[in-house]
Short mmCIF file of N, CA and C in Angstrom, two decimals:
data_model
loop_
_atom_site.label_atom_id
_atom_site.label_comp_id
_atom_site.label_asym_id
_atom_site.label_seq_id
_atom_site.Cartn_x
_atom_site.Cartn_y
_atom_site.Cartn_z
N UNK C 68 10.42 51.83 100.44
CA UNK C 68 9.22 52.48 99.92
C UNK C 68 9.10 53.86 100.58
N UNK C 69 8.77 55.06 100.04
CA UNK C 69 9.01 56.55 100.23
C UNK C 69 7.57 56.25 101.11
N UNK C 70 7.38 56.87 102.28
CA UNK C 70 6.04 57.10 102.76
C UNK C 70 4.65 57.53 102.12
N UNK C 71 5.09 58.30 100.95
CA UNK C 71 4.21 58.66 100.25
C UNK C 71 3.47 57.49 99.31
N UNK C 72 4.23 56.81 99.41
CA UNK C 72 3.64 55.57 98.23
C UNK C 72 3.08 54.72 99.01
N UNK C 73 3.26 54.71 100.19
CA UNK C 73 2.92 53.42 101.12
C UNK C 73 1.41 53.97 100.95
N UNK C 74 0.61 52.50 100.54
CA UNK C 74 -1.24 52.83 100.63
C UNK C 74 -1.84 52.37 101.81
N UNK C 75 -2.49 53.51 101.88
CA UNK C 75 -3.61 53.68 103.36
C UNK C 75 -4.84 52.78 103.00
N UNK C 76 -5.84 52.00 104.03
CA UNK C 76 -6.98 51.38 104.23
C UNK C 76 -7.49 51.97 105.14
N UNK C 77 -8.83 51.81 105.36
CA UNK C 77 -9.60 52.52 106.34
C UNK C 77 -11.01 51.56 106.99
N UNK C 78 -11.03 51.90 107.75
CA UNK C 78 -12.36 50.71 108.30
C UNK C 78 -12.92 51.44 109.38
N UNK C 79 -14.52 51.40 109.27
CA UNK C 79 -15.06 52.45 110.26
C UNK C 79 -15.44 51.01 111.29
N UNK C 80 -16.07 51.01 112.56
CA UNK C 80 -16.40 50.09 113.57
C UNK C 80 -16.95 50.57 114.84
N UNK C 81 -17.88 49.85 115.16
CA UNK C 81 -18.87 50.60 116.07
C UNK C 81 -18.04 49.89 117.64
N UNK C 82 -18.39 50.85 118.94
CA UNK C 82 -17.93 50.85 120.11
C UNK C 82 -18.59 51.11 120.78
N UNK C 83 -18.62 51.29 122.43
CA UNK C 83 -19.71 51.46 123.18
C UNK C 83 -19.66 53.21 123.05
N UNK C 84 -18.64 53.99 122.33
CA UNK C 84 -19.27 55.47 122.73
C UNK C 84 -18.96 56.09 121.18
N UNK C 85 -19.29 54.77 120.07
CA UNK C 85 -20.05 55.37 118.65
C UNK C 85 -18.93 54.76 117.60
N UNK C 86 -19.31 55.22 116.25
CA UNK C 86 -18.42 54.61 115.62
C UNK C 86 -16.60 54.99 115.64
N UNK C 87 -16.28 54.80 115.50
CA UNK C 87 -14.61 54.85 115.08
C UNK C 87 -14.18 54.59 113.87
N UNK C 88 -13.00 54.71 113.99
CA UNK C 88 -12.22 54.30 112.70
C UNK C 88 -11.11 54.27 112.29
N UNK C 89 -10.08 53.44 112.00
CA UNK C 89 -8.97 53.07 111.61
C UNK C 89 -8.33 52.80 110.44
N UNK C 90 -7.05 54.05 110.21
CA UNK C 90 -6.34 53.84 109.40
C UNK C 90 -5.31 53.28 109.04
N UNK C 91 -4.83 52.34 108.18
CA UNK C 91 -3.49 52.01 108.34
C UNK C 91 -2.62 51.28 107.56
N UNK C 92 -1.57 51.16 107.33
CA UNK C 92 -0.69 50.87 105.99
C UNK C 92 -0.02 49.50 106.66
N UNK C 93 0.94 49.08 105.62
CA UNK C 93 1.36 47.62 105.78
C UNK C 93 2.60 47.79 106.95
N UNK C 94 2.53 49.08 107.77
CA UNK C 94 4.08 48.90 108.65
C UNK C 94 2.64 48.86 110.00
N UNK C 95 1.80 49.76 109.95
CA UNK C 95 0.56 49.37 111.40
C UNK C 95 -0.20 50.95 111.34
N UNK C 96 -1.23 51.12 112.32
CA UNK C 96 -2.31 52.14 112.65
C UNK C 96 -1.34 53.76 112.07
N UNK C 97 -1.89 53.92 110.97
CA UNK C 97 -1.41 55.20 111.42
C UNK C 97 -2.36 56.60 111.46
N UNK C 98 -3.87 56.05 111.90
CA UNK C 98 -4.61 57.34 112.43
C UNK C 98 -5.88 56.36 113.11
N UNK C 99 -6.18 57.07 113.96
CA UNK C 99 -7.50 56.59 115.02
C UNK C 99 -8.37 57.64 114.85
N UNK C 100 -9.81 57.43 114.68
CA UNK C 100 -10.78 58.31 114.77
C UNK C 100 -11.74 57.68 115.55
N UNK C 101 -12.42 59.21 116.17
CA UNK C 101 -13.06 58.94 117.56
C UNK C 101 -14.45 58.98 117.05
N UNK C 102 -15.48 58.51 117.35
CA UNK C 102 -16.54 59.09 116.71
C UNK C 102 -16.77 60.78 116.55
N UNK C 103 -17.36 60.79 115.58
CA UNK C 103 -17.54 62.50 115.24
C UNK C 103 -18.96 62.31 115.31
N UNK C 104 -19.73 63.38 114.52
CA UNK C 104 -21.43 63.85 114.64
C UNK C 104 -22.16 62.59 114.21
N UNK C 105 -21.68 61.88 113.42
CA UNK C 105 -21.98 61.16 112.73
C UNK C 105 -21.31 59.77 112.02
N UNK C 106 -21.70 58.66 112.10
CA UNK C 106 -20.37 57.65 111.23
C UNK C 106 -20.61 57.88 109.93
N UNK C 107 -21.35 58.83 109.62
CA UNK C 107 -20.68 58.73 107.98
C UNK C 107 -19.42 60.11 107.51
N UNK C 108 -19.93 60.96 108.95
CA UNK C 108 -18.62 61.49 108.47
C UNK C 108 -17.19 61.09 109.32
N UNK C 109 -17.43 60.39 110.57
CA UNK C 109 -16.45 59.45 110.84
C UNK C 109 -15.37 58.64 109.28
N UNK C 110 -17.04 58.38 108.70
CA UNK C 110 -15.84 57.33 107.22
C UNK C 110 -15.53 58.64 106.32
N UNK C 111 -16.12 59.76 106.40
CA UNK C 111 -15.45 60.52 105.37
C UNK C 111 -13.82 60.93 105.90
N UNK C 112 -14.23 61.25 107.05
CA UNK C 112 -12.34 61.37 107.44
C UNK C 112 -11.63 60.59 107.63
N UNK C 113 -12.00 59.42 107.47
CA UNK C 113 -10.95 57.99 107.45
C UNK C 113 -10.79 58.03 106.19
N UNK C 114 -11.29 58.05 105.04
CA UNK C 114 -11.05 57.89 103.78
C UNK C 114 -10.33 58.97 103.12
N UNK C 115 -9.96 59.83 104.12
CA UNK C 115 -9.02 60.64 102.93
C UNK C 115 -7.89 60.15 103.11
N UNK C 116 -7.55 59.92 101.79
CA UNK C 116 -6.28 59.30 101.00
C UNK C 116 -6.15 57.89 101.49
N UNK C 117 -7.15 57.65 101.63
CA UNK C 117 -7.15 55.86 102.00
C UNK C 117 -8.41 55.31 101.60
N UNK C 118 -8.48 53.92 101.53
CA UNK C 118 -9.49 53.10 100.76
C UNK C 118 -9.82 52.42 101.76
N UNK C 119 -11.22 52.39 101.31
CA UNK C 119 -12.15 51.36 102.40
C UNK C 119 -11.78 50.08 101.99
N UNK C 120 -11.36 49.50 103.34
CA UNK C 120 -10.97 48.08 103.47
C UNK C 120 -11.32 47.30 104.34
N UNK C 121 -11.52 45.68 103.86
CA UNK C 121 -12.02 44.98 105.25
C UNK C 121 -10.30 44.34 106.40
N UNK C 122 -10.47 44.86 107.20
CA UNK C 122 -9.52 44.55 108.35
C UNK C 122 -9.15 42.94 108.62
N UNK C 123 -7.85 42.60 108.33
CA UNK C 123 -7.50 41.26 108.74
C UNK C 123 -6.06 41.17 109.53
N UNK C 124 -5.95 40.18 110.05
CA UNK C 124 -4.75 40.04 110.74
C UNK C 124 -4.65 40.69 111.88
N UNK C 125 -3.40 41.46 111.90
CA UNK C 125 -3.36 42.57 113.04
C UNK C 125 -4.05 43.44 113.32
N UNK C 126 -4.50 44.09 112.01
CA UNK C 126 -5.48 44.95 112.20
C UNK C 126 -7.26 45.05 112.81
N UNK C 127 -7.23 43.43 112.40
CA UNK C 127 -8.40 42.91 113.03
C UNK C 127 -8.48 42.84 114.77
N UNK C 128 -7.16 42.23 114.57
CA UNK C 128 -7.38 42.09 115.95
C UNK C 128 -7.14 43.30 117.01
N UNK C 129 -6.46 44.55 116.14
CA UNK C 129 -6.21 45.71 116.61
C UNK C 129 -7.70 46.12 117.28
N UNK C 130 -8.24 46.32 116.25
CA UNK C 130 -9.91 46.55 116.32
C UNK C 130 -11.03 45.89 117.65
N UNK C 131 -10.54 44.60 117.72
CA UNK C 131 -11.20 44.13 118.43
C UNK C 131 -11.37 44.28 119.51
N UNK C 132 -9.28 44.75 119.58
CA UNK C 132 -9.32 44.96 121.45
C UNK C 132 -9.52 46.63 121.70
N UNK C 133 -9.58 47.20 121.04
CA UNK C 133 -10.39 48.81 120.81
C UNK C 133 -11.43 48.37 121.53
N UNK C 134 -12.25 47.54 120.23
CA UNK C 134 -13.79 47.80 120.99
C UNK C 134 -13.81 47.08 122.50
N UNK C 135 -13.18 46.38 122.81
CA UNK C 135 -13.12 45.66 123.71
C UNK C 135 -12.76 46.99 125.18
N UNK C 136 -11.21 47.62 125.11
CA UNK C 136 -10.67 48.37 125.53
C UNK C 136 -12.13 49.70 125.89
N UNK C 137 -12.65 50.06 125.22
CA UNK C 137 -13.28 50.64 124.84
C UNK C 137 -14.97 50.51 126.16
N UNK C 138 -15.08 49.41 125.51
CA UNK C 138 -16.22 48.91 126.16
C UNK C 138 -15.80 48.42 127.59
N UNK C 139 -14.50 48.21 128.30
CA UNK C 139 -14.39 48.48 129.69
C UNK C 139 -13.29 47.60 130.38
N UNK C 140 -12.80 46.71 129.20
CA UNK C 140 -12.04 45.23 129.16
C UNK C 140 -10.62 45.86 129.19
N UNK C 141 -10.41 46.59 130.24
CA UNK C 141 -8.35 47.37 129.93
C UNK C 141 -7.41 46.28 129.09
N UNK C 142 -7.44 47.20 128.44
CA UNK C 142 -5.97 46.18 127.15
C UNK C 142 -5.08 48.09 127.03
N UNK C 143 -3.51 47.60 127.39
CA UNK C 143 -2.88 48.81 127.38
C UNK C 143 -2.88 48.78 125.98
N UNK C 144 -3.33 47.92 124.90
CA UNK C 144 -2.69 48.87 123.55
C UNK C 144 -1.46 48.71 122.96
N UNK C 145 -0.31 48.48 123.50
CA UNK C 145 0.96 48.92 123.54
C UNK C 145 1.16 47.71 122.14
N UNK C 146 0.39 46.84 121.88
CA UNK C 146 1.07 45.12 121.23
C UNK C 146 0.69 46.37 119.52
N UNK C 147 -0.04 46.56 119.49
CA UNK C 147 -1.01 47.35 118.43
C UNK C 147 0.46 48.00 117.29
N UNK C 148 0.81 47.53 116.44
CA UNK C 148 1.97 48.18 115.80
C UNK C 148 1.22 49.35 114.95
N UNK C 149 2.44 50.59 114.90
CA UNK C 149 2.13 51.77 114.30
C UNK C 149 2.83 52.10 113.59
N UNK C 150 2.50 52.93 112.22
CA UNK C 150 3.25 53.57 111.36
C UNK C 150 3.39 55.28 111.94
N UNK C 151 4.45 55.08 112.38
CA UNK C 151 5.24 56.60 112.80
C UNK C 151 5.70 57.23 111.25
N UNK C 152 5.91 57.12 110.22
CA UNK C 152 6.37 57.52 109.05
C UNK C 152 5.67 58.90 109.16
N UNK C 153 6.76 60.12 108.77
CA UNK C 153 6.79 61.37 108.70
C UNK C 153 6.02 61.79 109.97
N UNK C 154 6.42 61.55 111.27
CA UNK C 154 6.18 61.88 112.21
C UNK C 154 7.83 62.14 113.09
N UNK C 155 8.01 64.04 113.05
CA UNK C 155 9.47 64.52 113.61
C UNK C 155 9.51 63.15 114.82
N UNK C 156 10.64 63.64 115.51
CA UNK C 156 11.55 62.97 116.53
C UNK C 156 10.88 63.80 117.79
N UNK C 157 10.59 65.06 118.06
CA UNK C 157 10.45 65.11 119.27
C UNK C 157 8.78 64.40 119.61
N UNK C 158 7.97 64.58 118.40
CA UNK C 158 6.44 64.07 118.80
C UNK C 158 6.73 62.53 118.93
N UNK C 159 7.70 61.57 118.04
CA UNK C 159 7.43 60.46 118.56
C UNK C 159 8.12 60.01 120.20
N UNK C 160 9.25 61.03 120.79
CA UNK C 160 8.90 60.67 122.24
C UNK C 160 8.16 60.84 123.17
N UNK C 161 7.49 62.03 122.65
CA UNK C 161 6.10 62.50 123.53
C UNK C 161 5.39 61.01 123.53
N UNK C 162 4.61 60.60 122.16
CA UNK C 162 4.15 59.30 121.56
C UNK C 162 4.15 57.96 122.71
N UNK C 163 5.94 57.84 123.20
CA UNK C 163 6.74 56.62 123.31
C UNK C 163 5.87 56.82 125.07
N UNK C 164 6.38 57.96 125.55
CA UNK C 164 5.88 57.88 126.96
C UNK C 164 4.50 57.92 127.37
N UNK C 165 3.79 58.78 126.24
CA UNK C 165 2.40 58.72 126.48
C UNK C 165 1.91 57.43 126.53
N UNK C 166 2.63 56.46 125.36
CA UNK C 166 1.85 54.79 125.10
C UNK C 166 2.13 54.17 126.43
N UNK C 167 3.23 54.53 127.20
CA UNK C 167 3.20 54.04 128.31
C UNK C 167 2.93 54.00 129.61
N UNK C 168 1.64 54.51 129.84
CA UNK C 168 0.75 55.46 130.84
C UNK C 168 -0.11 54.59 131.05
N UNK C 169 -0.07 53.46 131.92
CA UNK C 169 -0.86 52.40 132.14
C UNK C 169 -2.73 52.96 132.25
N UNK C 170 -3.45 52.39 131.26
CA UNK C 170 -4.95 52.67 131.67
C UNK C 170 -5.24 52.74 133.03
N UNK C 171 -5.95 54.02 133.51
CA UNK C 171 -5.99 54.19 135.18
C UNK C 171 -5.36 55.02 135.63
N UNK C 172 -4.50 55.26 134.78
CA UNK C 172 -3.38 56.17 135.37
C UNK C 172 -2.97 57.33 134.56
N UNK C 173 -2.95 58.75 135.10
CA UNK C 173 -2.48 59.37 134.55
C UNK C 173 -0.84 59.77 134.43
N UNK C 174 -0.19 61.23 133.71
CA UNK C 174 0.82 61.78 133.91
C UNK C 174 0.55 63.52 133.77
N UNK C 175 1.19 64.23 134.00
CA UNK C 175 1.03 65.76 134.11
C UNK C 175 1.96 66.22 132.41
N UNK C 176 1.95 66.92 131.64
CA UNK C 176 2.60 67.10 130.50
C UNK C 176 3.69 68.09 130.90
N UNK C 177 3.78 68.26 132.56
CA UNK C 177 5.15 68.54 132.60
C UNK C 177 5.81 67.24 132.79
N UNK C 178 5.15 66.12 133.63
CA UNK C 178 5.89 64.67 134.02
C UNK C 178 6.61 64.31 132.74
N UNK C 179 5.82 63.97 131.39
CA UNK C 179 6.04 63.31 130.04
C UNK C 179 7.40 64.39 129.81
N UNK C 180 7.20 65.97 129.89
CA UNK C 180 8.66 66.63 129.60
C UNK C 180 9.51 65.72 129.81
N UNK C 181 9.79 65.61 131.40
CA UNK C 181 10.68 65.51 132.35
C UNK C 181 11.29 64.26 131.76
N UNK C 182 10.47 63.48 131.03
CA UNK C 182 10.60 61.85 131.22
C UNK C 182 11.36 61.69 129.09
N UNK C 183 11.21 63.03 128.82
CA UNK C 183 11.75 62.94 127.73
C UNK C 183 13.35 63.78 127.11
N UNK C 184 13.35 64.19 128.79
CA UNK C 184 14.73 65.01 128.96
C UNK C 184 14.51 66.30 128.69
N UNK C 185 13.38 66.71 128.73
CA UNK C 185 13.19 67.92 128.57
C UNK C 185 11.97 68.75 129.43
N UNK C 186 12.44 68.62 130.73
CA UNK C 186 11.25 69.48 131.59
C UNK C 186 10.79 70.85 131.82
N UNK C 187 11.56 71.25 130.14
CA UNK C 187 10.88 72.69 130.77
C UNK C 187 9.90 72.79 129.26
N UNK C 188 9.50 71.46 128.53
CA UNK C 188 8.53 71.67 127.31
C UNK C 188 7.41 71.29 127.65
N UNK C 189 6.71 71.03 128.74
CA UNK C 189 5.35 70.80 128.65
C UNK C 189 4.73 71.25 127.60
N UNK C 190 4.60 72.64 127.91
CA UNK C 190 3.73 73.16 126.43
C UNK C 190 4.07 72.69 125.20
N UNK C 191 5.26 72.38 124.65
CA UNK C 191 5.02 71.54 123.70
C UNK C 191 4.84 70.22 123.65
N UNK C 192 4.57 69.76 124.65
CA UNK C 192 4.28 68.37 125.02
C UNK C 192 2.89 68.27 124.83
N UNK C 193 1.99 69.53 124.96
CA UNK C 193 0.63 69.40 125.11
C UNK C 193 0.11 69.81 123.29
N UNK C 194 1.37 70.78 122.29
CA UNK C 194 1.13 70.57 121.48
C UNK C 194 1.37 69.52 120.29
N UNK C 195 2.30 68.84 120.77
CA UNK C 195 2.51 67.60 120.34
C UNK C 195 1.37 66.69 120.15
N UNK C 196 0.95 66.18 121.46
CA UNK C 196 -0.43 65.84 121.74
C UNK C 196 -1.71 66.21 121.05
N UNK C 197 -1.65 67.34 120.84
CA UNK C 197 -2.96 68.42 119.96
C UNK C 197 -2.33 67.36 118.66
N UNK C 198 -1.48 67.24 118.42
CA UNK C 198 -1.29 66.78 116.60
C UNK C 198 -1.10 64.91 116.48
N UNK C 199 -2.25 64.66 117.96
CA UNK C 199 -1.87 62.70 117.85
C UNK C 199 -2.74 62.52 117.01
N UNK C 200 -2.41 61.83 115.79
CA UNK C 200 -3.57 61.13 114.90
C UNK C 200 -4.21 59.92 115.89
N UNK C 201 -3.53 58.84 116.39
CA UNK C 201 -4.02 57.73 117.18
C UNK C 201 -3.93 57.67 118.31
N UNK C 202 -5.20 58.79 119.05
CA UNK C 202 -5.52 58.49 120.11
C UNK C 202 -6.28 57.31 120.58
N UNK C 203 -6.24 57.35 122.30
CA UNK C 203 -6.65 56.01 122.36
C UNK C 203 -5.30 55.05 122.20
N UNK C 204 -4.90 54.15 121.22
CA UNK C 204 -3.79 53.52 120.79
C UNK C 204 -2.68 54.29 121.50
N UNK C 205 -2.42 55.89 120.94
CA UNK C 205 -1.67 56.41 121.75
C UNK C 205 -2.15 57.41 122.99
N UNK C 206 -2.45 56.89 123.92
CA UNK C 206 -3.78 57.41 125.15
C UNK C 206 -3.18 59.24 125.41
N UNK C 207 -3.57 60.02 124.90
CA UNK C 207 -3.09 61.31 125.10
C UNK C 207 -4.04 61.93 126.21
N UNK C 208 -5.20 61.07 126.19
CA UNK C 208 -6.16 61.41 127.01
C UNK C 208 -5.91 61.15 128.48
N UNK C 209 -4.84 60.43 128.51
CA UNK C 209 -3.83 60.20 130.26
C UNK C 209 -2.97 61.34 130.43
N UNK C 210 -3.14 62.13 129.56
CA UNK C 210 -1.81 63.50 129.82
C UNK C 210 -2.89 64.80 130.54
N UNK C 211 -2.56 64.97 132.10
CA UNK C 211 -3.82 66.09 132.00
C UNK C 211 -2.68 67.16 132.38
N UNK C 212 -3.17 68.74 133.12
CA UNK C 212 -2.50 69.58 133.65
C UNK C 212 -2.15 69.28 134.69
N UNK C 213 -1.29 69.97 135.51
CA UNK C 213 -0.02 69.57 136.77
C UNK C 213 -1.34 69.38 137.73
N UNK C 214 -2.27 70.15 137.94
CA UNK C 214 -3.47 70.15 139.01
C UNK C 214 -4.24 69.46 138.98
N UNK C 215 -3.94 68.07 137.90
CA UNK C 215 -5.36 66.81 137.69
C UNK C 215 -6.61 67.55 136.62
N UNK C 216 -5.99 68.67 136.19
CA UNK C 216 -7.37 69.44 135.41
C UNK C 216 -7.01 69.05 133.98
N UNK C 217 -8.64 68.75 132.97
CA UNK C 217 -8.72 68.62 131.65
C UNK C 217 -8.35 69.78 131.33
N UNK C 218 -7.60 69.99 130.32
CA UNK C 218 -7.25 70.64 129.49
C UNK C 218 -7.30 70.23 128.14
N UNK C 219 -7.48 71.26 126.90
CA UNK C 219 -7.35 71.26 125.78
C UNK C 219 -7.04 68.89 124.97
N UNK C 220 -8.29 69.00 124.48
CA UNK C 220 -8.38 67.75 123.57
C UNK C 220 -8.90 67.87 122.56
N UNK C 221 -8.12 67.66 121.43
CA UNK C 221 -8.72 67.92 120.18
C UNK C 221 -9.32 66.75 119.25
N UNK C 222 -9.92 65.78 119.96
CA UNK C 222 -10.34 64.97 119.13
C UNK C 222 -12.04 65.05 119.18
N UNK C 223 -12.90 64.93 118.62
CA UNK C 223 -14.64 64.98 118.76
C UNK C 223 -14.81 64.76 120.21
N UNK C 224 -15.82 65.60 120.96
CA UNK C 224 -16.70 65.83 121.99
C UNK C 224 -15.33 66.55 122.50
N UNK C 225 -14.40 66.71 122.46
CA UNK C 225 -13.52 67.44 123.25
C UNK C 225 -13.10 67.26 124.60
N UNK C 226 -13.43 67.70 125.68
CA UNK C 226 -12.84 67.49 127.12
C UNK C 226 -13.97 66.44 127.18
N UNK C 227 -15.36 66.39 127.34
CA UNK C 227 -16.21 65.51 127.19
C UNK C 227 -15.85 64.05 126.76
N UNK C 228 -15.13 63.60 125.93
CA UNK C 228 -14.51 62.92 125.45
C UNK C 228 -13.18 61.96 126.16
N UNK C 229 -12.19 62.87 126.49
CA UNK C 229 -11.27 63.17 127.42
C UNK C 229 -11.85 62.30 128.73
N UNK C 230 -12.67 63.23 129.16
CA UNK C 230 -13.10 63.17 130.72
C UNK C 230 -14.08 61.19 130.82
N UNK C 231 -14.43 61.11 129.23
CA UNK C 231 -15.43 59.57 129.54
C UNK C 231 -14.68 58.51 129.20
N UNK C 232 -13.39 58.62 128.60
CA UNK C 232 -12.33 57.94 128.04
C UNK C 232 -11.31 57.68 129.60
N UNK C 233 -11.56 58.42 130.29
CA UNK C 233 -10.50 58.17 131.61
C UNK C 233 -11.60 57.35 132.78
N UNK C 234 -12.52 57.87 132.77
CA UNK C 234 -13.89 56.65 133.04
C UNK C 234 -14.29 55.59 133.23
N UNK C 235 -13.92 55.60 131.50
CA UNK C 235 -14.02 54.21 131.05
C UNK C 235 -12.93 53.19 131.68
N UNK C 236 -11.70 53.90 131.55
CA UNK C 236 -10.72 53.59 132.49
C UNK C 236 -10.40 53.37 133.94
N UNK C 237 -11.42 53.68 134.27
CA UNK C 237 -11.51 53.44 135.98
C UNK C 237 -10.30 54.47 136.45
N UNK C 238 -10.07 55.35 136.01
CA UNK C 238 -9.28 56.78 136.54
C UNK C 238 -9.61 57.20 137.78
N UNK C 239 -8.78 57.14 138.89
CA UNK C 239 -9.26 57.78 139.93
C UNK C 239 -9.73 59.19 139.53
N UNK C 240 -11.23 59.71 139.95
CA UNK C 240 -11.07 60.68 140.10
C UNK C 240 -12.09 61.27 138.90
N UNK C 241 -12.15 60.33 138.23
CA UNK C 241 -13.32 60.54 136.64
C UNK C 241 -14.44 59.42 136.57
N UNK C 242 -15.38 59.88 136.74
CA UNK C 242 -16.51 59.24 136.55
C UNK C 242 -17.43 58.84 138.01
N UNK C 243 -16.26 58.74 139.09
CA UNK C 243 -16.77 58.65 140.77
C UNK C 243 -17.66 59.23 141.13
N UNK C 244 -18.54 59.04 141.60
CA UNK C 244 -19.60 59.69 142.81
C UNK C 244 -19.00 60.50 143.70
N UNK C 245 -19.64 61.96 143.89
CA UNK C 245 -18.48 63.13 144.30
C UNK C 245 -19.83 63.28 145.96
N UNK C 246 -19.35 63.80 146.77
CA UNK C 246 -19.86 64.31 147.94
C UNK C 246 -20.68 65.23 147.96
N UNK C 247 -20.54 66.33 146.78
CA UNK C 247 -20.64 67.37 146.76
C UNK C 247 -21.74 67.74 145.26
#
């Protein structure tokens, strides 16, 4: 089946930091949305080029451990199958190492280079990242700068986002009571 024919479903679902929403075809997830201003336009951007559907099987249970994950219960994610279809070769190794960034823990987007044979692409490691449809699922929000600093996140609330998502995670270093 040409990727193009493969049909998208969509399902919006509430979490402890707003609605979400998940897209995804019969191979697995192939877009995550974070809450935006609103869940109705959360479902308007899940629904392009996909149909509102009720979630069963994997996908259900994909969902569940989101909200779960979400709400404070660490599940790495990793079981969660994804449709990579028309996604180049170098973003899905960015993808491969990012999924494997244990919750809690970060990496530097020169580390992910390094770890993809290529340590002198950070920067495109960080634009790679700029173009993850399934964050979260794929935690891009564990990739910071070499100095532990947020940088550039393009999914709703932005570094805000970023910074309560590593938190949530019990991240050294995000969300702690500071001295100062």
């Amino acid at each position: 089946m040409a990727d193009s024919d493969r049909s998208r479903a969509a399902a919006l679902f509430d979490t402890a930091i707003g609605a979400c929403a998940v897209v995804w075809t019969d191979a697995g997830v192939s877009r995550f949305l974070l809450p935006e201003a609103s869940p109705d336009i959360t479902r308007t951007r899940a629904l392009r080029g996909a149909d509102e559907a009720e979630p069963s099987g994997a996908i259900a249970e994909a969902i569940d451990a989101v909200r779960a994950h979400i709400g404070g219960t660490m599940d790495d994610l990793r079981w969660i199958p994804l449709d990579h279809s028309g996604i180049p070769e170098f973003q899905r190794a960015v993808y491969s190492v990012t999924r494997a960034i244990d919750p809690g823990h970060t990496l530097s987007y020169g580390q992910v280079a390094a770890r993809i044979g290529l340590p002198d692409a950070a920067q495109a490691v960080g634009q790679a990242l700029g173009h993850n449809a399934i964050p979260v699922i794929i935690p891009c929000h564990r990739v910071l700068a070499a100095d532990h600093a947020l940088h550039g996140f393009s999914a709703p609330g932005g570094l805000m986002t970023k910074a309560r998502l590593l938190e949530i995670e019990r991240t050294p270093g995000f969300g702690e009571p500071t001295l100062f």
